[in-house]
Amino acid sequence: MRMSWVLLAVVVFTSLVTWSSQAAEAPATVYVTFWFDTEDFILPQADDAAKRLAEMFASRHVQATFKIVGEKARVLEERGRDDVILALAKNDIAYHSTLHSVHPTPSEYCRDLDWHEGVSEFIRREGEGLRTLRRVFGVNGSCYGQPGGSWTPQSYAALREFGIPLYLDETSHVNVKDRPFWYCGVLNILRLGDCVIRTGWTDDEVKQACTRFDKAQEQLIREGGGIVSIYYHPCEFVHEQFWDGVNFSHGANPPRSQWKLPPMKSPEAQEQAFGAFEAFLDHIIARPGVRLVTAREIPTLYPDRIYSHPLTRSDIQTIAKAFRKEVSYVDLGTRIASAGEGLLALCAAAQSPDGSIPGEVSLEFAYGPASAPQLFITEGKFPWSDFQQAAREVLEIARASGQMPSLAWVNGQPVRPEDLAVTLAAALTAESRQGDIALQKGELAAKKYVSDDRPGLWGWVILPKGFSAPHMMELAKLQVWTIKPAVLRTTK
Ligand SMILES: [Zn+2]
């Protein structure tokens, strides 16, 4: 009897050890998001392509995200395609602009606008299609992605107004190391490098895409988990050429009466395309450790923990030390502060009357500045109380307007936020804050995460030839105060 109890204990112990070591070794989950830019409101057969893809996912009890153009939602209703609307509604519904390629597109109309005017104009133009989407599908869009390469920084503040928490697309305007990131308080899946995978339509291409997927999964497991982004357009399964290319290329803007239908694939080529995609989808679904997620689920995977509890004294010291090397986002171990969050934390930490660093400070979200100052000082010596006053004003402005000021004022002198950031960092890491403190010159290193305005950036065939947007990309660089990598829930 006693022996059998001992034996049982040994068996239980051994199996517990085996179970726990297996649990520790279980590879990280790799999330995969499939999204379809559902935009062709000209070719009626594109409606059927969207329905077929929507049903392909539903029949496998998984979901894709359909980013739908407002005008597409409207014509589905006008054509009486309730069957397509219902098939799409079994998946996730997201937003893809009011009119997509009809000029002016977002980059065109925001090109020379300032921050606030651009935000208002984006809300006015793109709010219309979003209202159509909400009316037809009865839900808000789960995410937004720009038409083609027509990206604008002002769209982000509009998305927050729209209650859309995720920007899902593939473009090189902003990028943090080819992984998900925060920008303007919106989560971005915008540039995933090796984790964006598509297949062509031949059997060989499917095989190669499956191999690329397996490699991406292995890489993400090594990183402790992550997300793969796979995108298509329903219309590309049935057409030979994009609907907008044949009508709106290089700034062309024909009236509706002159819109042309794009050429179609042969029925055999269409079947080959759907078949190839289906094989690719089935390969991914069958992979152990893979989970399909929609845009609606993604924000839950990447919580921003910077606002969930106050920053500690040790966090403030980490930020100050990091800012002495470069003004960019700061990894605090379990969460990450953007440069702007770091600056506001230092401004709050500078408020103690006795000069000590407080035990904790709380943050509220603020956009980067709306403009870059032309006139400012970069040297001079001032008492700590002048910097405390400047920091207090920065906090007041950020809290009142939800946006960082373009300038701080130190004893009546204009000072850039990056210079204030490195000066506060130096002062708060010094032994004491007695005597005059020298203003230091800082550079916003995080600017490297926004592309310069270069010809290749605006290669979308719909944009007018030679399109550039230097002012808009400068505005985009001001918003890097808000940029930081997004941390996957399961990794930290
Ligand atoms: Zn599109």
PDB file of C-alpha atoms in Angstrom, residues 245-346:
ATOM      1  CA  GLY A 245      -5.404  52.391 -63.017  1.00  0.00           C
ATOM      2  CA  VAL A 246      -7.593  52.403 -66.128  1.00  0.00           C
ATOM      3  CA  ASN A 247      -9.453  55.536 -64.982  1.00  0.00           C
ATOM      4  CA  PHE A 248      -7.490  57.714 -62.539  1.00  0.00           C
ATOM      5  CA  SER A 249      -3.767  57.242 -63.365  1.00  0.00           C
ATOM      6  CA  HIS A 250      -1.363  60.192 -63.002  1.00  0.00           C
ATOM      7  CA  GLY A 251      -4.008  62.606 -61.784  1.00  0.00           C
ATOM      8  CA  ALA A 252      -6.648  61.795 -64.444  1.00  0.00           C
ATOM      9  CA  ASN A 253     -10.143  62.507 -63.126  1.00  0.00           C
ATOM     10  CA  PRO A 254     -12.806  61.604 -65.730  1.00  0.00           C
ATOM     11  CA  PRO A 255     -16.482  62.167 -64.871  1.00  0.00           C
ATOM     12  CA  ARG A 256     -18.470  59.121 -63.728  1.00  0.00           C
ATOM     13  CA  SER A 257     -20.155  58.835 -67.151  1.00  0.00           C
ATOM     14  CA  GLN A 258     -16.739  58.143 -68.716  1.00  0.00           C
ATOM     15  CA  TRP A 259     -15.471  55.550 -66.219  1.00  0.00           C
ATOM     16  CA  LYS A 260     -14.224  52.449 -68.043  1.00  0.00           C
ATOM     17  CA  LEU A 261     -14.497  48.825 -66.922  1.00  0.00           C
ATOM     18  CA  PRO A 262     -11.097  47.181 -66.387  1.00  0.00           C
ATOM     19  CA  PRO A 263     -10.253  44.091 -68.492  1.00  0.00           C
ATOM     20  CA  MET A 264     -11.169  40.726 -66.896  1.00  0.00           C
ATOM     21  CA  LYS A 265      -9.151  37.539 -66.360  1.00  0.00           C
ATOM     22  CA  SER A 266     -10.398  34.453 -68.245  1.00  0.00           C
ATOM     23  CA  PRO A 267     -12.652  32.125 -66.164  1.00  0.00           C
ATOM     24  CA  GLU A 268      -9.733  29.631 -65.969  1.00  0.00           C
ATOM     25  CA  ALA A 269      -7.312  32.296 -64.725  1.00  0.00           C
ATOM     26  CA  GLN A 270      -9.866  33.389 -62.103  1.00  0.00           C
ATOM     27  CA  GLU A 271     -10.229  29.796 -60.852  1.00  0.00           C
ATOM     28  CA  GLN A 272      -6.438  29.464 -60.738  1.00  0.00           C
ATOM     29  CA  ALA A 273      -6.206  32.649 -58.605  1.00  0.00           C
ATOM     30  CA  PHE A 274      -8.889  31.601 -56.093  1.00  0.00           C
ATOM     31  CA  GLY A 275      -7.404  28.083 -55.961  1.00  0.00           C
ATOM     32  CA  ALA A 276      -3.885  29.387 -55.318  1.00  0.00           C
ATOM     33  CA  PHE A 277      -5.064  31.662 -52.537  1.00  0.00           C
ATOM     34  CA  GLU A 278      -7.152  28.865 -50.990  1.00  0.00           C
ATOM     35  CA  ALA A 279      -4.117  26.538 -50.917  1.00  0.00           C
ATOM     36  CA  PHE A 280      -2.024  29.293 -49.272  1.00  0.00           C
ATOM     37  CA  LEU A 281      -4.772  29.944 -46.688  1.00  0.00           C
ATOM     38  CA  ASP A 282      -5.135  26.232 -45.881  1.00  0.00           C
ATOM     39  CA  HIS A 283      -1.375  25.861 -45.430  1.00  0.00           C
ATOM     40  CA  ILE A 284      -1.409  28.676 -42.862  1.00  0.00           C
ATOM     41  CA  ILE A 285      -4.516  27.499 -40.997  1.00  0.00           C
ATOM     42  CA  ALA A 286      -3.007  24.009 -40.658  1.00  0.00           C
ATOM     43  CA  ARG A 287       0.248  25.268 -39.099  1.00  0.00           C
ATOM     44  CA  PRO A 288       0.466  24.544 -35.353  1.00  0.00           C
ATOM     45  CA  GLY A 289       0.912  27.642 -33.203  1.00  0.00           C
ATOM     46  CA  VAL A 290      -0.764  29.968 -35.726  1.00  0.00           C
ATOM     47  CA  ARG A 291      -3.865  32.009 -34.888  1.00  0.00           C
ATOM     48  CA  LEU A 292      -5.780  34.140 -37.362  1.00  0.00           C
ATOM     49  CA  VAL A 293      -6.819  37.522 -35.961  1.00  0.00           C
ATOM     50  CA  THR A 294      -8.863  40.377 -37.386  1.00  0.00           C
ATOM     51  CA  ALA A 295      -8.118  44.087 -37.164  1.00  0.00           C
ATOM     52  CA  ARG A 296     -10.739  44.304 -34.405  1.00  0.00           C
ATOM     53  CA  GLU A 297      -8.710  41.924 -32.226  1.00  0.00           C
ATOM     54  CA  ILE A 298      -5.252  43.378 -32.875  1.00  0.00           C
ATOM     55  CA  PRO A 299      -5.440  46.346 -30.426  1.00  0.00           C
ATOM     56  CA  THR A 300      -6.098  43.832 -27.622  1.00  0.00           C
ATOM     57  CA  LEU A 301      -2.856  42.049 -28.546  1.00  0.00           C
ATOM     58  CA  TYR A 302      -0.825  45.261 -28.247  1.00  0.00           C
ATOM     59  CA  PRO A 303      -1.922  47.203 -25.144  1.00  0.00           C
ATOM     60  CA  ASP A 304      -0.155  50.517 -24.469  1.00  0.00           C
ATOM     61  CA  ARG A 305       0.646  50.229 -20.767  1.00  0.00           C
ATOM     62  CA  ILE A 306       2.238  53.681 -20.423  1.00  0.00           C
ATOM     63  CA  TYR A 307      -1.034  55.258 -19.215  1.00  0.00           C
ATOM     64  CA  SER A 308      -2.292  52.330 -17.118  1.00  0.00           C
ATOM     65  CA  HIS A 309      -0.253  53.196 -14.014  1.00  0.00           C
ATOM     66  CA  PRO A 310       2.045  56.109 -13.053  1.00  0.00           C
ATOM     67  CA  LEU A 311       5.711  56.221 -13.986  1.00  0.00           C
ATOM     68  CA  THR A 312       8.007  55.518 -11.023  1.00  0.00           C
ATOM     69  CA  ARG A 313      11.089  57.439  -9.921  1.00  0.00           C
ATOM     70  CA  SER A 314      13.196  54.714 -11.491  1.00  0.00           C
ATOM     71  CA  ASP A 315      11.283  55.113 -14.819  1.00  0.00           C
ATOM     72  CA  ILE A 316      11.977  58.872 -14.718  1.00  0.00           C
ATOM     73  CA  GLN A 317      15.663  58.242 -14.077  1.00  0.00           C
ATOM     74  CA  THR A 318      15.758  55.747 -16.977  1.00  0.00           C
ATOM     75  CA  ILE A 319      14.150  58.329 -19.295  1.00  0.00           C
ATOM     76  CA  ALA A 320      16.545  61.104 -18.196  1.00  0.00           C
ATOM     77  CA  LYS A 321      19.593  58.853 -18.721  1.00  0.00           C
ATOM     78  CA  ALA A 322      18.311  57.726 -22.145  1.00  0.00           C
ATOM     79  CA  PHE A 323      17.628  61.333 -23.259  1.00  0.00           C
ATOM     80  CA  ARG A 324      21.237  62.238 -22.477  1.00  0.00           C
ATOM     81  CA  LYS A 325      22.212  59.799 -25.262  1.00  0.00           C
ATOM     82  CA  GLU A 326      19.342  60.500 -27.700  1.00  0.00           C
ATOM     83  CA  VAL A 327      15.815  61.911 -27.708  1.00  0.00           C
ATOM     84  CA  SER A 328      13.717  58.966 -28.846  1.00  0.00           C
ATOM     85  CA  TYR A 329      11.437  56.336 -27.328  1.00  0.00           C
ATOM     86  CA  VAL A 330      12.646  54.733 -24.087  1.00  0.00           C
ATOM     87  CA  ASP A 331      12.190  51.070 -23.135  1.00  0.00           C
ATOM     88  CA  LEU A 332      11.148  50.911 -19.468  1.00  0.00           C
ATOM     89  CA  GLY A 333      11.211  47.119 -19.262  1.00  0.00           C
ATOM     90  CA  THR A 334       7.522  46.243 -19.265  1.00  0.00           C
ATOM     91  CA  ARG A 335       6.375  49.268 -21.282  1.00  0.00           C
ATOM     92  CA  ILE A 336       7.807  51.871 -23.619  1.00  0.00           C
ATOM     93  CA  ALA A 337       7.597  55.668 -23.422  1.00  0.00           C
ATOM     94  CA  SER A 338       7.640  57.704 -26.623  1.00  0.00           C
ATOM     95  CA  ALA A 339       9.965  60.727 -26.740  1.00  0.00           C
ATOM     96  CA  GLY A 340       6.949  62.980 -26.084  1.00  0.00           C
ATOM     97  CA  GLU A 341       5.800  60.872 -23.143  1.00  0.00           C
ATOM     98  CA  GLY A 342       9.379  60.991 -21.870  1.00  0.00           C
ATOM     99  CA  LEU A 343       9.534  64.786 -22.151  1.00  0.00           C
ATOM    100  CA  LEU A 344       6.180  65.236 -20.395  1.00  0.00           C
ATOM    101  CA  ALA A 345       7.345  62.849 -17.652  1.00  0.00           C
ATOM    102  CA  LEU A 346      10.503  64.949 -17.152  1.00  0.00           C
TER     103      LEU A 346
END
